[in-house]
GROMACS .gro file of C-alpha atoms in nm:
model
  269
    1MET     CA    1   0.327   6.460   3.516
    2ARG     CA    2   0.605   6.267   3.447
    3ASN     CA    3   0.737   5.914   3.361
    4TRP     CA    4   0.937   5.733   3.576
    5ILE     CA    5   1.242   5.520   3.639
    6LEU     CA    6   1.420   5.232   3.887
    7GLY     CA    7   1.714   5.234   3.668
    8ILE     CA    8   1.938   5.407   3.469
    9LEU     CA    9   1.744   5.317   3.157
   10GLY     CA   10   1.722   5.653   2.976
   11VAL     CA   11   2.108   5.616   2.845
   12LEU     CA   12   2.021   5.316   2.624
   13PHE     CA   13   1.882   5.519   2.411
   14VAL     CA   14   2.154   5.538   2.283
   15THR     CA   15   2.230   5.267   2.113
   16VAL     CA   16   1.863   5.234   1.882
   17ASN     CA   17   1.830   5.590   1.826
   18ALA     CA   18   2.214   5.561   1.663
   19GLN     CA   19   2.136   5.236   1.438
   20ALA     CA   20   1.958   5.417   1.097
   21LYS     CA   21   1.890   5.237   0.816
   22GLU     CA   22   1.596   5.164   0.609
   23SER     CA   23   1.307   4.927   0.813
   24MET     CA   24   1.271   4.526   0.580
   25CYS     CA   25   0.901   4.663   0.710
   26THR     CA   26   0.684   4.846   0.521
   27THR     CA   27   0.438   5.098   0.654
   28THR     CA   28   0.087   5.220   0.418
   29GLY     CA   29  -0.226   5.390   0.419
   30VAL     CA   30  -0.383   5.648   0.660
   31LEU     CA   31  -0.378   5.442   0.980
   32ASP     CA   32   0.018   5.410   0.905
   33ARG     CA   33  -0.072   4.940   0.886
   34ILE     CA   34   0.331   4.823   1.009
   35THR     CA   35   0.386   4.489   0.823
   36CYS     CA   36   0.667   4.274   0.861
   37PRO     CA   37   0.784   3.954   0.716
   38SER     CA   38   0.695   3.651   0.818
   39LYS     CA   39   0.650   3.297   0.767
   40SER     CA   40   0.464   3.010   0.982
   41VAL     CA   41   0.552   2.605   1.100
   42ASP     CA   42   0.379   2.397   1.242
   43VAL     CA   43   0.562   2.232   1.596
   44ALA     CA   44   0.294   2.001   1.803
   45GLY     CA   45   0.311   1.959   2.158
   46PRO     CA   46   0.192   1.628   2.348
   47HIS     CA   47  -0.166   1.704   2.290
   48LEU     CA   48  -0.220   2.017   2.014
   49THR     CA   49   0.012   2.127   1.699
   50ARG     CA   50   0.045   2.552   1.670
   51ALA     CA   51   0.115   2.751   1.431
   52VAL     CA   52   0.405   2.903   1.550
   53LYS     CA   53   0.472   3.265   1.234
   54TYR     CA   54   0.792   3.416   1.273
   55SER     CA   55   1.060   3.626   1.087
   56VAL     CA   56   1.444   3.703   1.065
   57PRO     CA   57   1.611   3.967   0.984
   58GLU     CA   58   1.705   4.084   0.599
   59GLY     CA   59   2.107   4.025   0.566
   60THR     CA   60   2.438   3.754   0.596
   61THR     CA   61   2.368   3.554   0.929
   62PRO     CA   62   2.591   3.573   1.186
   63ARG     CA   63   2.811   3.300   1.244
   64GLY     CA   64   2.622   3.234   1.533
   65GLY     CA   65   2.326   3.256   1.390
   66TRP     CA   66   2.069   3.523   1.470
   67PRO     CA   67   2.021   3.611   1.873
   68THR     CA   68   1.549   3.544   1.922
   69VAL     CA   69   1.365   3.685   2.101
   70ILE     CA   70   1.023   3.509   2.173
   71ILE     CA   71   0.686   3.770   2.140
   72TYR     CA   72   0.433   3.572   2.382
   73GLN     CA   73   0.094   3.711   2.324
   74GLY     CA   74  -0.098   3.808   2.582
   75SER     CA   75  -0.472   3.674   2.677
   76PHE     CA   76  -0.724   3.665   2.345
   77PHE     CA   77  -0.467   3.802   2.116
   78GLU     CA   78  -0.238   3.693   1.913
   79VAL     CA   79   0.156   3.808   1.777
   80GLU     CA   80   0.009   3.994   1.441
   81PHE     CA   81   0.308   4.077   1.201
   82SER     CA   82   0.090   4.339   1.085
   83ARG     CA   83  -0.114   4.563   1.278
   84GLN     CA   84  -0.245   4.944   1.191
   85ARG     CA   85  -0.299   5.274   1.509
   86LEU     CA   86  -0.642   5.173   1.643
   87MET     CA   87  -0.533   4.870   1.791
   88PRO     CA   88  -0.668   4.733   2.207
   89PHE     CA   89  -0.393   4.740   2.436
   90GLY     CA   90  -0.164   4.954   2.240
   91GLY     CA   91  -0.121   4.656   2.031
   92TYR     CA   92   0.049   4.912   1.747
   93ASN     CA   93   0.326   4.944   1.967
   94GLU     CA   94   0.381   4.554   1.954
   95ILE     CA   95   0.427   4.613   1.620
   96ARG     CA   96   0.671   4.853   1.634
   97LEU     CA   97   0.891   4.608   1.863
   98ILE     CA   98   0.887   4.336   1.630
   99GLN     CA   99   1.024   4.610   1.378
  100SER     CA  100   1.260   4.725   1.619
  101LEU     CA  101   1.390   4.396   1.686
  102LEU     CA  102   1.420   4.320   1.300
  103ASP     CA  103   1.615   4.615   1.224
  104HIS     CA  104   1.832   4.575   1.502
  105GLY     CA  105   1.924   4.199   1.354
  106PHE     CA  106   1.702   4.023   1.618
  107ALA     CA  107   1.499   3.672   1.510
  108VAL     CA  108   1.111   3.731   1.590
  109ILE     CA  109   0.941   3.459   1.713
  110ALA     CA  110   0.579   3.442   1.821
  111PRO     CA  111   0.390   3.102   1.950
  112PRO     CA  112  -0.001   3.105   1.984
  113ALA     CA  113  -0.079   2.977   2.378
  114ILE     CA  114  -0.344   2.738   2.329
  115SER     CA  115  -0.671   2.863   2.134
  116GLY     CA  116  -0.466   3.184   2.128
  117VAL     CA  117  -0.634   3.203   2.472
  118ALA     CA  118  -0.381   3.241   2.764
  119TRP     CA  119  -0.016   3.072   2.857
  120MET     CA  120  -0.115   2.794   3.185
  121THR     CA  121   0.175   3.007   3.386
  122ASN     CA  122  -0.102   3.100   3.659
  123ILE     CA  123  -0.377   2.876   3.540
  124ILE     CA  124  -0.509   2.805   3.938
  125GLY     CA  125  -0.530   2.403   3.999
  126VAL     CA  126  -0.236   2.333   3.711
  127THR     CA  127   0.086   2.272   3.776
  128TYR     CA  128   0.298   2.359   3.528
  129GLU     CA  129   0.601   2.144   3.467
  130THR     CA  130   0.289   1.894   3.345
  131SER     CA  131   0.071   2.125   3.154
  132GLU     CA  132   0.041   2.092   2.745
  133ASP     CA  133   0.298   2.417   2.711
  134PHE     CA  134   0.540   2.354   2.920
  135TYR     CA  135   0.557   2.075   2.726
  136PHE     CA  136   0.524   2.302   2.344
  137VAL     CA  137   0.773   2.529   2.458
  138GLU     CA  138   0.993   2.248   2.505
  139GLU     CA  139   0.906   2.158   2.161
  140LEU     CA  140   0.973   2.479   2.026
  141LEU     CA  141   1.292   2.514   2.217
  142LYS     CA  142   1.423   2.176   2.069
  143GLN     CA  143   1.283   2.344   1.698
  144MET     CA  144   1.432   2.646   1.724
  145LYS     CA  145   1.816   2.486   1.769
  146ALA     CA  146   1.718   2.144   1.520
  147GLY     CA  147   1.647   2.468   1.266
  148THR     CA  148   1.299   2.468   1.149
  149PHE     CA  149   1.344   2.809   1.227
  150GLY     CA  150   1.640   2.958   1.029
  151LYS     CA  151   2.009   2.944   1.191
  152LEU     CA  152   1.917   3.145   1.509
  153ASN     CA  153   2.143   3.230   1.827
  154MET     CA  154   2.055   2.956   2.118
  155LYS     CA  155   2.326   3.074   2.341
  156ARG     CA  156   2.173   3.490   2.271
  157LEU     CA  157   1.829   3.368   2.371
  158TYR     CA  158   1.547   3.644   2.457
  159ALA     CA  159   1.173   3.659   2.598
  160THR     CA  160   0.932   3.934   2.614
  161GLY     CA  161   0.473   3.942   2.633
  162ILE     CA  162   0.262   4.152   2.756
  163SER     CA  163  -0.027   4.010   3.090
  164SER     CA  164  -0.035   3.680   3.009
  165GLY     CA  165   0.258   3.632   2.837
  166GLY     CA  166   0.445   3.849   3.025
  167TYR     CA  167   0.317   3.619   3.329
  168HIS     CA  168   0.508   3.365   3.064
  169SER     CA  169   0.819   3.563   3.004
  170SER     CA  170   0.847   3.570   3.401
  171ARG     CA  171   0.776   3.169   3.366
  172MET     CA  172   1.108   3.116   3.121
  173ALA     CA  173   1.316   3.185   3.423
  174VAL     CA  174   1.162   2.986   3.664
  175THR     CA  175   1.126   2.659   3.450
  176PHE     CA  176   1.364   2.723   3.181
  177PRO     CA  177   1.672   2.849   3.445
  178GLY     CA  178   1.969   2.929   3.193
  179THR     CA  179   1.770   2.923   2.898
  180PHE     CA  180   1.746   3.295   2.853
  181LYS     CA  181   1.968   3.569   2.869
  182ALA     CA  182   1.706   3.832   2.878
  183LEU     CA  183   1.385   3.927   2.983
  184ALA     CA  184   1.134   4.176   2.943
  185VAL     CA  185   0.808   4.159   3.087
  186GLU     CA  186   0.489   4.369   3.009
  187SER     CA  187   0.173   4.464   3.256
  188ALA     CA  188   0.301   4.182   3.450
  189SER     CA  189   0.478   4.015   3.681
  190TYR     CA  190   0.613   3.660   3.864
  191ALA     CA  191   0.530   3.379   3.690
  192ASN     CA  192   0.228   3.252   3.896
  193CYS     CA  193   0.095   3.538   4.039
  194LYS     CA  194  -0.262   3.667   3.795
  195GLY     CA  195  -0.401   4.021   3.795
  196PRO     CA  196  -0.357   4.163   4.206
  197LEU     CA  197  -0.307   3.822   4.357
  198CYS     CA  198   0.016   3.786   4.297
  199PHE     CA  199   0.231   3.629   4.546
  200VAL     CA  200   0.666   3.692   4.463
  201PRO     CA  201   0.868   3.431   4.608
  202GLU     CA  202   1.123   3.563   4.812
  203GLN     CA  203   1.351   3.268   4.746
  204ILE     CA  204   1.418   3.383   4.378
  205PRO     CA  205   1.683   3.126   4.150
  206GLU     CA  206   1.990   3.246   4.157
  207ASN     CA  207   2.073   3.276   3.745
  208HIS     CA  208   1.791   3.480   3.706
  209PRO     CA  209   1.820   3.660   3.401
  210PRO     CA  210   1.871   4.052   3.405
  211THR     CA  211   1.432   4.146   3.346
  212LEU     CA  212   1.322   4.460   3.277
  213PHE     CA  213   0.944   4.608   3.350
  214LEU     CA  214   0.731   4.839   3.123
  215HIS     CA  215   0.367   4.915   3.327
  216GLY     CA  216   0.134   5.169   3.351
  217GLU     CA  217   0.005   5.289   3.668
  218LEU     CA  218  -0.341   5.308   3.570
  219ASP     CA  219  -0.328   4.896   3.544
  220THR     CA  220  -0.674   4.857   3.681
  221VAL     CA  221  -0.610   4.476   3.573
  222VAL     CA  222  -0.215   4.406   3.640
  223PRO     CA  223  -0.172   4.655   3.961
  224VAL     CA  224   0.172   4.799   3.919
  225GLY     CA  225   0.228   4.700   4.298
  226THR     CA  226   0.291   4.341   4.180
  227MET     CA  227   0.530   4.486   3.958
  228LEU     CA  228   0.705   4.646   4.209
  229GLU     CA  229   0.750   4.377   4.475
  230TYR     CA  230   0.884   4.108   4.218
  231TYR     CA  231   1.112   4.419   4.117
  232LYS     CA  232   1.229   4.524   4.434
  233ARG     CA  233   1.293   4.118   4.477
  234LEU     CA  234   1.530   4.105   4.187
  235LYS     CA  235   1.685   4.411   4.379
  236VAL     CA  236   1.753   4.242   4.675
  237ALA     CA  237   1.840   3.852   4.482
  238GLY     CA  238   2.118   4.109   4.332
  239ILE     CA  239   2.023   4.030   4.002
  240GLU     CA  240   2.001   4.305   3.714
  241THR     CA  241   1.677   4.501   3.671
  242GLU     CA  242   1.546   4.819   3.611
  243ALA     CA  243   1.150   4.914   3.563
  244PHE     CA  244   0.977   5.172   3.346
  245VAL     CA  245   0.655   5.385   3.483
  246ASP     CA  246   0.418   5.495   3.225
  247VAL     CA  247   0.196   5.739   3.475
  248THR     CA  248  -0.109   5.802   3.190
  249ALA     CA  249  -0.116   5.446   3.043
  250ARG     CA  250  -0.355   5.147   3.191
  251HIS     CA  251  -0.347   4.758   3.102
  252GLN     CA  252  -0.142   4.838   2.734
  253TRP     CA  253   0.193   4.777   2.553
  254ILE     CA  254   0.301   5.169   2.667
  255ASN     CA  255   0.495   5.344   2.371
  256GLU     CA  256   0.824   5.240   2.491
  257ALA     CA  257   0.812   4.971   2.472
  258PRO     CA  258   0.959   4.915   2.130
  259GLU     CA  259   1.263   5.085   2.231
  260LEU     CA  260   1.364   5.003   2.576
  261ILE     CA  261   1.285   4.665   2.516
  262THR     CA  262   1.513   4.626   2.229
  263ASN     CA  263   1.769   4.817   2.395
  264TRP     CA  264   1.748   4.606   2.681
  265PHE     CA  265   1.773   4.287   2.512
  266LEU     CA  266   2.140   4.450   2.305
  267ALA     CA  267   2.270   4.534   2.635
  268HIS     CA  268   2.243   4.187   2.686
  269PRO     CA  269   2.410   3.946   2.417
   0.00000   0.00000   0.00000
């Protein structure tokens, strides 16, 4: 049984495969641990300060600054810049994604959720616009613009994440309109959905960024049908969108994620 694609993603593999150069990340040991250089900066919300990990590519900074990808963590697993093959939930594919993004000229910023648990985008009883996360993301974007993380291109911002981080990536389209050029949502759906409890509104923001969906067909935590409902809503609204479903995957970063996400962001400069 083959994976299935909604759209024409296959043609986008050319971009990544065509660019071959020595990686700034290193691979070591029998478990092929990938380690990418990174730093950490404290960013304060109204009540909490969080250590935000980040990395910028090697080489000369582009005139407009580095295009930048924010990776939002999934529940209980903060994004790390060093992982080996035996990580749960396809965690090794997350570091492969970071490596791919850095090697293709994207800065990567990895903010943690509160206490490293989950984002407040879909917490029952919480209004996101008054939440700690909302003010934290506002401050994060201000610090990015101010040069705290180096010279970043604020006109080329992208967001991605898995599970809770996928929902929070969708939140960027809903609550921070016009800020992000494109999104990639892994194992999640619309901003305020929660697992099988998902009602995607009929009215999608007109300036919703182009969005790539990646999902495992065997996902029982976030059923693939909830993603498909979001995908269909974007299609009806005329928003550019594609979906890739791995028929053997469960709730995880899928193997194709590094190439597909990198290509999606490269295709939306």
